XYZ file of C-alpha atoms in Angstrom:
577
model
C 12.950 4.422 -13.464
C 14.386 7.610 -15.415
C 15.659 10.065 -13.497
C 14.582 13.938 -14.351
C 17.915 14.102 -16.024
C 17.913 11.149 -17.776
C 13.977 13.009 -19.150
C 15.270 16.518 -19.742
C 18.449 13.867 -21.727
C 16.139 12.499 -23.850
C 14.405 14.935 -24.831
C 17.619 16.864 -25.768
C 18.507 13.716 -27.939
C 14.620 13.765 -29.505
C 14.974 17.326 -31.189
C 18.317 16.611 -33.213
C 18.609 15.235 -36.313
C 14.432 16.667 -36.836
C 14.190 16.306 -40.243
C 15.670 12.136 -39.773
C 13.267 11.359 -36.891
C 10.209 13.278 -39.040
C 11.335 10.235 -41.848
C 11.207 7.698 -39.118
C 7.679 8.887 -37.854
C 5.712 8.872 -40.744
C 7.044 5.759 -41.819
C 6.762 3.994 -38.277
C 2.826 5.660 -39.207
C 2.618 3.916 -42.160
C 3.702 0.844 -40.997
C 0.902 0.184 -39.071
C -1.668 1.779 -40.281
C -1.141 2.410 -44.012
C -4.570 -0.376 -45.021
C -6.729 1.895 -43.078
C -10.229 2.700 -44.346
C -9.160 6.155 -45.000
C -6.186 5.809 -46.307
C -6.557 3.301 -48.818
C -8.930 4.709 -51.542
C -5.866 7.707 -52.068
C -2.564 5.061 -51.055
C -4.229 1.860 -54.167
C -1.916 1.685 -56.943
C 1.404 3.544 -54.654
C 3.969 1.650 -53.167
C 3.449 -0.304 -50.062
C 5.102 1.719 -47.844
C 5.102 5.377 -49.766
C 7.514 8.135 -48.495
C 7.005 11.106 -47.668
C 6.779 12.842 -50.789
C 4.284 10.339 -52.447
C 2.642 10.394 -49.140
C 2.145 14.378 -49.391
C 1.090 14.023 -53.160
C -1.140 11.203 -52.766
C -4.018 12.455 -49.438
C -5.410 15.242 -49.369
C -4.598 17.505 -46.819
C -7.923 16.408 -44.164
C -10.752 18.652 -41.636
C -12.980 16.692 -38.845
C -15.388 16.863 -41.280
C -13.702 14.243 -43.444
C -13.481 11.488 -40.248
C -17.097 12.674 -38.697
C -18.413 9.793 -40.612
C -15.954 7.162 -39.449
C -15.681 8.656 -36.061
C -19.123 8.701 -35.701
C -19.471 4.900 -36.557
C -16.611 4.126 -34.048
C -18.302 5.875 -31.129
C -21.271 3.849 -32.199
C -20.182 0.804 -32.533
C -20.149 -0.306 -35.997
C -18.021 -3.273 -36.942
C -15.280 -2.178 -39.438
C -15.462 -5.885 -41.375
C -11.955 -6.623 -41.282
C -10.719 -3.345 -42.125
C -10.565 -0.964 -39.355
C -11.462 2.665 -40.121
C -8.631 4.813 -38.963
C -6.084 2.905 -37.137
C -4.932 -1.091 -36.699
C -4.469 -0.300 -32.655
C -7.343 -1.052 -30.341
C -9.732 2.097 -29.718
C -9.607 3.001 -25.974
C -11.947 6.062 -25.908
C -12.847 9.507 -27.449
C -11.191 12.713 -26.529
C -13.338 16.031 -26.401
C -11.299 19.003 -28.582
C -10.953 22.076 -26.221
C -12.731 24.227 -28.964
C -15.684 25.862 -28.359
C -16.656 28.034 -30.784
C -19.476 25.932 -31.849
C -20.246 24.694 -28.390
C -20.142 21.249 -30.057
C -17.292 19.840 -29.077
C -15.076 17.187 -31.864
C -14.467 13.797 -30.511
C -10.864 13.007 -31.468
C -10.282 9.341 -30.825
C -7.695 7.425 -29.060
C -5.607 4.688 -30.064
C -4.044 2.442 -28.020
C -0.253 3.354 -29.928
C 2.699 2.320 -28.318
C 4.698 4.549 -29.948
C 2.220 7.478 -29.598
C 1.961 6.618 -25.600
C 6.071 6.439 -25.423
C 6.575 10.014 -26.853
C 3.036 11.794 -24.949
C 4.737 9.863 -21.389
C 8.556 11.805 -22.376
C 6.767 14.687 -23.231
C 4.420 15.008 -20.071
C 7.557 13.882 -17.990
C 9.444 16.394 -19.633
C 6.972 19.085 -18.268
C 7.550 17.805 -14.968
C 10.956 17.648 -14.775
C 11.048 20.666 -16.241
C 9.421 22.496 -13.604
C 11.183 19.929 -10.770
C 14.488 21.883 -12.195
C 13.339 25.025 -11.753
C 11.223 24.448 -8.224
C 13.098 21.261 -6.433
C 10.632 19.042 -4.584
C 10.378 20.313 -1.013
C 9.134 16.859 1.143
C 7.005 18.997 3.482
C 5.184 21.140 0.835
C 4.444 18.724 -1.272
C 0.837 19.756 -3.033
C -1.485 21.750 -5.416
C -4.707 23.586 -5.614
C -5.339 21.824 -8.700
C -8.732 23.195 -10.446
C -9.005 19.874 -12.320
C -12.651 19.015 -13.416
C -12.294 14.605 -14.280
C -16.101 13.472 -13.714
C -17.560 14.995 -16.708
C -17.071 11.681 -18.830
C -20.072 10.825 -21.711
C -20.292 7.204 -22.478
C -21.215 6.728 -26.462
C -23.636 4.538 -27.748
C -20.854 1.569 -28.061
C -19.922 1.623 -24.969
C -16.602 4.209 -25.447
C -16.004 6.963 -22.860
C -15.843 10.318 -24.518
C -13.587 12.875 -22.277
C -11.337 15.734 -22.228
C -7.701 14.412 -22.349
C -7.081 16.352 -18.916
C -9.069 13.446 -17.333
C -7.818 10.486 -18.963
C -5.340 9.733 -16.336
C -7.964 10.073 -13.491
C -10.450 7.894 -15.563
C -7.833 5.531 -17.458
C -6.467 3.172 -14.283
C -5.931 2.768 -10.344
C -2.305 3.582 -11.317
C -2.811 6.657 -12.569
C -4.769 8.046 -10.325
C -2.716 6.648 -7.314
C 0.148 8.778 -8.806
C -1.753 12.002 -8.876
C -4.366 12.267 -6.054
C -1.473 12.722 -3.339
C 0.137 15.353 -5.204
C -3.494 17.492 -5.231
C -5.167 19.189 -1.947
C -8.861 17.890 -2.950
C -9.708 14.231 -2.736
C -11.067 12.423 -5.487
C -14.388 13.340 -4.741
C -14.075 17.099 -6.069
C -12.092 15.717 -8.892
C -14.736 13.722 -10.040
C -17.391 15.898 -9.015
C -20.460 16.534 -11.880
C -21.060 20.395 -11.056
C -18.402 22.649 -12.085
C -19.158 24.996 -9.475
C -19.482 23.208 -6.901
C -16.102 21.497 -8.120
C -14.482 24.415 -7.562
C -16.164 25.770 -4.392
C -14.995 22.656 -2.890
C -11.163 23.146 -4.264
C -11.152 26.450 -2.909
C -12.148 24.872 0.319
C -9.685 22.006 0.577
C -6.989 24.737 -0.402
C -7.306 26.779 2.592
C -7.874 23.805 5.129
C -4.577 22.769 3.480
C -2.939 25.897 3.247
C 0.666 25.547 4.570
C 0.914 22.405 1.771
C 0.537 23.803 -1.803
C 3.657 24.309 -3.093
C 1.917 25.464 -6.270
C -1.566 26.540 -8.140
C -2.756 24.903 -11.282
C -5.106 24.989 -14.162
C -4.888 23.780 -16.970
C -6.090 26.782 -19.145
C -5.461 30.101 -17.305
C -9.511 31.316 -17.946
C -10.486 28.045 -15.426
C -8.186 29.684 -13.105
C -9.236 33.434 -13.175
C -13.147 32.072 -12.745
C -12.083 30.041 -9.388
C -10.441 33.207 -8.075
C -13.795 35.100 -9.037
C -16.001 32.714 -6.902
C -12.920 33.016 -3.842
C -13.675 36.783 -4.512
C -17.416 36.571 -3.982
C -17.246 33.294 -1.952
C -15.113 34.361 0.694
C -17.209 34.806 3.687
C -18.773 31.126 3.153
C -15.831 29.582 2.542
C -14.550 31.144 5.869
C -18.108 29.612 7.827
C -17.733 26.047 6.157
C -14.370 26.082 7.926
C -15.085 27.454 11.052
C -18.121 24.307 10.990
C -15.924 22.248 9.780
C -18.544 21.809 6.792
C -19.165 22.582 3.233
C -21.982 25.133 2.692
C -25.602 23.486 1.882
C -24.783 24.340 -1.375
C -23.015 21.652 -1.797
C -25.209 18.712 -2.628
C -23.538 15.930 -4.718
C -23.318 13.590 -1.562
C -19.769 12.184 -2.215
C -18.202 15.090 -2.733
C -19.953 16.610 0.155
C -18.120 13.767 2.500
C -15.070 14.140 0.887
C -14.972 17.400 1.295
C -15.671 16.630 4.901
C -13.040 14.382 5.596
C -10.418 17.037 4.177
C -11.744 19.678 6.625
C -11.284 17.970 9.813
C -13.600 19.099 11.783
C -14.226 22.870 12.858
C -11.559 25.270 12.158
C -12.422 28.278 14.179
C -8.012 29.394 13.966
C -8.245 29.174 10.277
C -11.300 30.841 9.150
C -10.285 34.140 11.359
C -6.899 33.975 9.540
C -8.538 33.716 6.140
C -11.595 36.490 6.937
C -8.805 38.999 7.966
C -6.541 38.677 4.873
C -10.005 38.776 2.944
C -11.557 41.853 4.822
C -8.853 44.099 3.752
C -10.475 44.026 0.102
C -7.120 44.162 -0.986
C -6.562 41.235 -3.710
C -3.464 42.012 -5.546
C -1.286 39.190 -4.654
C -4.205 37.319 -2.792
C -2.765 34.054 -3.727
C 0.373 34.295 -1.551
C -1.543 36.015 1.250
C -3.923 33.059 1.596
C -1.515 30.723 0.409
C 2.032 32.251 2.087
C 3.719 28.872 0.107
C 3.075 29.226 -3.145
C 6.457 29.276 -5.494
C 3.908 29.554 -8.406
C 0.881 29.401 -10.475
C 0.883 27.002 -13.831
C -1.092 27.536 -16.451
C -1.711 27.714 -20.243
C -1.765 31.593 -21.102
C -1.106 31.722 -25.145
C -3.209 32.260 -27.876
C -7.071 33.176 -26.766
C -5.834 32.712 -22.865
C -3.538 35.887 -23.003
C -6.541 38.162 -21.889
C -6.525 37.185 -18.336
C -2.478 36.801 -17.772
C -2.500 40.391 -16.427
C -5.576 39.892 -14.473
C -3.551 36.434 -13.225
C -0.085 38.485 -12.400
C -1.990 40.803 -10.278
C -3.557 38.380 -8.056
C -0.116 36.119 -7.848
C 2.026 38.771 -6.587
C 5.331 38.182 -6.752
C 5.623 34.501 -7.590
C 5.862 33.631 -11.048
C 3.100 32.560 -13.227
C 4.593 29.693 -15.138
C 3.699 29.139 -19.063
C 2.228 25.514 -20.527
C 3.097 23.566 -22.689
C 1.463 23.056 -26.727
C -0.399 19.489 -26.081
C -3.256 19.615 -28.193
C -6.110 16.685 -28.130
C -4.966 15.420 -31.540
C -1.211 14.966 -30.171
C 1.489 16.599 -28.775
C 3.710 19.237 -30.731
C 5.854 21.187 -28.741
C 6.972 21.673 -25.387
C 7.842 24.475 -23.844
C 11.604 24.938 -22.178
C 11.744 28.383 -20.645
C 8.569 27.935 -18.893
C 9.013 30.909 -16.883
C 8.695 33.703 -20.105
C 6.021 35.545 -20.430
C 3.108 34.596 -23.207
C 4.420 36.983 -25.738
C 7.500 35.449 -25.677
C 6.470 31.989 -25.555
C 8.092 29.466 -28.045
C 7.249 25.767 -28.352
C 9.938 23.702 -29.337
C 8.111 20.674 -31.561
C 8.720 16.918 -30.505
C 9.768 15.276 -34.235
C 8.751 12.270 -33.341
C 5.475 12.906 -31.895
C 3.574 13.157 -35.287
C 4.832 14.194 -38.527
C 4.477 17.927 -39.040
C 3.531 19.367 -42.122
C 3.384 23.343 -42.314
C 1.067 25.529 -44.894
C 2.325 29.020 -45.209
C -0.080 31.361 -44.377
C -0.544 35.390 -45.001
C -1.861 37.289 -42.461
C -2.592 40.480 -44.411
C -5.268 38.001 -46.903
C -6.350 36.298 -43.767
C -5.603 32.587 -45.789
C -3.246 30.325 -46.632
C -0.955 31.624 -49.176
C -0.024 28.101 -50.626
C -1.690 24.641 -51.288
C 1.767 22.948 -50.963
C 3.126 22.202 -46.919
C 6.945 22.896 -46.272
C 8.258 20.228 -43.766
C 10.465 20.913 -40.750
C 13.084 20.890 -43.191
C 11.216 24.215 -44.813
C 10.422 25.988 -42.564
C 11.926 29.560 -42.298
C 12.745 31.969 -39.227
C 10.117 35.166 -38.975
C 7.071 33.415 -41.331
C 3.637 31.953 -40.721
C 2.131 28.887 -40.857
C -0.923 26.859 -40.417
C -0.357 23.379 -38.827
C -0.990 19.774 -39.945
C -0.169 16.312 -38.690
C 0.240 12.634 -39.665
C -0.465 10.954 -36.069
C -0.340 7.500 -34.667
C -4.273 7.892 -34.043
C -5.591 7.892 -37.026
C -5.214 11.328 -38.515
C -3.338 12.009 -41.776
C -2.285 14.883 -43.029
C -5.053 16.843 -40.980
C -5.510 20.687 -40.704
C -4.954 21.630 -36.692
C -6.577 25.443 -37.328
C -3.437 26.391 -35.109
C -1.656 29.567 -36.575
C 2.099 29.783 -35.482
C 5.003 31.397 -36.492
C 8.470 30.045 -36.842
C 10.616 31.721 -34.327
C 14.238 30.150 -34.236
C 15.519 25.655 -34.250
C 15.805 24.264 -30.862
C 18.795 22.077 -32.490
C 17.493 21.539 -35.259
C 13.707 21.513 -34.261
C 11.600 24.244 -35.158
C 10.788 26.696 -32.386
C 6.890 28.167 -32.961
C 4.900 31.102 -31.476
C 1.765 30.235 -31.366
C -0.588 33.888 -33.316
C -3.895 32.495 -33.397
C -6.492 30.314 -34.644
C -6.875 29.949 -38.659
C -10.237 31.150 -39.792
C -12.932 29.102 -40.467
C -14.148 30.278 -43.608
C -12.607 32.790 -46.001
C -15.279 35.340 -45.556
C -14.052 36.079 -41.572
C -12.753 39.239 -41.230
C -10.773 39.463 -37.912
C -9.191 36.590 -35.992
C -8.526 35.904 -32.147
C -5.916 38.146 -32.112
C -7.716 40.856 -33.820
C -10.483 40.621 -31.417
C -7.809 40.845 -28.262
C -5.950 43.795 -29.721
C -8.829 45.674 -30.035
C -10.598 44.790 -26.665
C -7.155 45.744 -25.084
C -6.858 48.952 -26.790
C -11.011 49.367 -25.977
C -10.536 48.683 -22.723
C -7.512 51.234 -22.110
C -9.999 54.239 -23.495
C -12.807 53.294 -21.416
C -11.016 53.048 -18.137
C -9.656 56.161 -18.554
C -13.375 57.728 -19.000
C -15.097 55.192 -16.674
C -14.236 52.707 -13.359
C -14.898 49.324 -14.879
C -13.399 46.199 -16.093
C -13.815 44.374 -19.181
C -14.634 40.445 -17.196
C -14.971 38.845 -21.074
C -16.251 39.239 -24.816
C -16.174 37.538 -27.624
C -18.043 38.716 -31.428
C -19.449 37.054 -33.953
C -20.290 37.892 -37.813
C -22.927 36.953 -39.287
C -22.262 35.939 -43.004
C -25.979 35.458 -44.021
C -26.627 39.622 -44.186
C -25.699 41.462 -46.791
C -23.297 43.590 -46.201
C -22.042 41.151 -43.071
C -22.812 42.307 -39.921
C -20.157 42.283 -36.629
C -22.015 42.004 -33.411
C -19.325 42.570 -30.881
C -20.267 41.045 -26.864
C -18.345 42.514 -23.759
C -19.164 41.532 -20.229
C -17.980 44.078 -17.393
C -17.760 44.438 -14.115
C -19.868 46.601 -11.988
C -21.719 46.799 -14.999
C -24.683 48.446 -12.618
C -22.540 51.686 -11.897
C -21.840 51.838 -15.659
C -25.401 51.062 -16.744
C -27.408 52.901 -13.794
C -30.758 54.231 -15.297
C -29.916 57.735 -14.467
C -26.697 57.953 -15.863
C -27.546 55.383 -18.588
C -27.478 58.052 -21.749
C -24.669 59.207 -20.709
C -23.114 56.108 -20.416
C -23.920 55.492 -23.726
C -22.057 58.149 -24.727
C -19.466 57.258 -23.152
C -19.223 53.594 -24.809
C -19.953 55.720 -28.350
C -16.508 57.389 -28.078
C -14.328 54.115 -26.609
C -15.967 52.102 -30.082
C -13.414 53.856 -32.483
C -10.750 52.401 -30.653
C -12.409 49.104 -30.804
C -12.864 48.899 -34.983
C -9.394 51.004 -35.264
C -7.696 47.674 -33.664
C -9.765 44.926 -35.332
C -7.177 45.114 -38.818
C -6.587 45.869 -42.024
C -8.908 43.507 -43.618
C -11.906 44.409 -41.705
C -11.305 48.133 -42.455
C -11.238 47.578 -46.055
C -14.196 45.337 -46.214
C -16.118 47.750 -43.865
C -14.777 50.716 -46.371
C -15.974 49.042 -49.493
C -19.774 48.478 -48.031
C -19.026 44.509 -47.548
C -18.710 44.373 -43.590
C -21.973 47.192 -42.203
C -22.371 49.150 -39.156
C -20.605 46.939 -36.238
C -22.593 46.505 -33.191
C -21.437 46.737 -29.665
C -23.325 44.604 -27.173
C -22.890 45.291 -23.040
C -24.420 41.601 -21.255
C -25.273 41.432 -17.649
C -22.391 40.127 -15.278
C -22.503 36.213 -15.611
C -23.735 36.037 -19.041
C -20.254 34.180 -20.139
C -21.182 31.988 -17.258
C -24.338 30.937 -18.698
C -22.341 30.129 -22.080
C -20.329 27.745 -20.181
C -22.994 25.860 -18.825
C -24.344 25.829 -22.409
C -20.970 24.211 -23.885
C -20.650 21.702 -21.087
C -24.098 20.112 -20.843
C -23.358 20.349 -25.131
C -20.323 18.140 -23.864
C -17.652 20.486 -23.876
C -15.010 19.119 -20.634
C -14.841 22.152 -17.849
C -11.560 21.582 -17.223
C -10.488 22.398 -21.037
C -12.942 24.979 -21.483
C -12.241 27.979 -23.665
C -14.197 31.064 -23.287
C -15.396 31.519 -27.491
C -14.040 34.676 -28.684
C -14.816 33.958 -32.229
C -18.930 32.521 -31.957
C -20.110 30.648 -34.376
C -23.204 29.442 -33.246
C -26.202 30.991 -33.602
C -27.402 29.626 -30.260
C -24.970 31.157 -28.769
C -25.609 34.419 -30.042
C -28.742 34.404 -29.271
C -28.278 33.467 -25.389
C -26.059 36.784 -25.372
C -28.133 39.035 -27.046
C -30.902 38.207 -24.698
C -28.631 38.866 -22.082
C -27.815 42.461 -23.472
C -27.673 45.229 -21.171
C -27.511 48.057 -24.063
C -26.565 47.756 -27.280
C -24.955 50.491 -29.434
C -24.421 50.660 -32.810
C -21.477 52.060 -34.822
């Protein structure tokens, strides 16, 4: 069995001679899969094993739509007539993508690829080893309060499971489950439950019962952790009552979840209930996580990209303990590992793993919001300070696939590029703002708004209506204390305050938006203040459409009219700027 030192040394070795390892990785992928149905039309007439330059010349850049027909046929169990669609390896299941802008997640096929499993194992074990190096295990405090939701599993017509990639260890086999369950304060019945709200509540209840064993508090994404903390704020009295009586609330209707939590509670706990009640009654939520879980040494979740908006709030709740960053692991493949998880989101850099996939980089012009060249460069051609859209060729049937992530090369670790995640690439050439633009704009808006009224923006998104001429940008904002801001007797004054604050919002949208508005190509912006809980309804709709709860990212750039309709219907006030 490899020690942590062995794992980190192997990761270190992987980052050396990145260019050579990349050539080996592409060769290994094509040795297995050059004859698959997707590649054959492009590689016919070329040598059986083309080199990287030939491969890039012959095979076009691709997006999910190029694979959709093959994916649907595999999901339906269609016979491949002896010529595999995407990979010669056997199909195990499908992973849902975490993107939620369209509300219908993509299904990424997961093939039983030995090289891919090897690098995935190394990446995940490497990440765990880095954590253990910073926080050596303690025998007496050895569990996570882990907001994991692995029960939302769909089955395709062909009998294949479709799930979040993060759910796979809990669904694949008993050995994986026996490895992960002892680390969690929550039992199997909670992790594999089917109702997100009930699971979240039960995670908190189990965490309170085993408060003294919690070494770390974890969630896949910052949004999920914030959602759980908000639930703690609103339900702490009920949680204390449940501890006192030794039974979960009647709102927990899932029998398996309920029975497993009763077992964890192990009877009435009146002293614990009083302990947590006295903490929560103070109504001082700064550092609440360390007040309730005094042995916890860290909080860990992804805080980069669209998750950056939650970072300061998580820091507020975490108090003195660090908020650790995550890795760059996509549903499509492992991309990069975070070697310095103590860094805040703005300084987080990911070291690319040269054996995880074959990486290409499309030069991207942030001023024009588009790629500046259709010619990619490889790891040896990237330049520090430049922006690129990530392109991957994977062991699992994706070839020159545009991930849709814009990254900035900030340096090298050994010879592997280190990148910062910048934003998601625009889906349409007519899009005028990015997730990054919107997050910056809302941050400015919040600062100005806070100087006028005591309120906090909890969630937001925007929609660019391309069907109108001129185009129209709609911004949806959910605030806490909405009743105070929008009391009927003060509504007119509140609208004037919001209108005054809106200039800061538009000023931060970026040069392309300003230019297009000056040209008359974008009309007046609409700002909607929506009821509290509106974005939770969006989450529910997304889950009903198959989005995995554990990997859900609240959409920032909406591309689905049903979501727009839902948010417009939830609007308390609309302001035209």
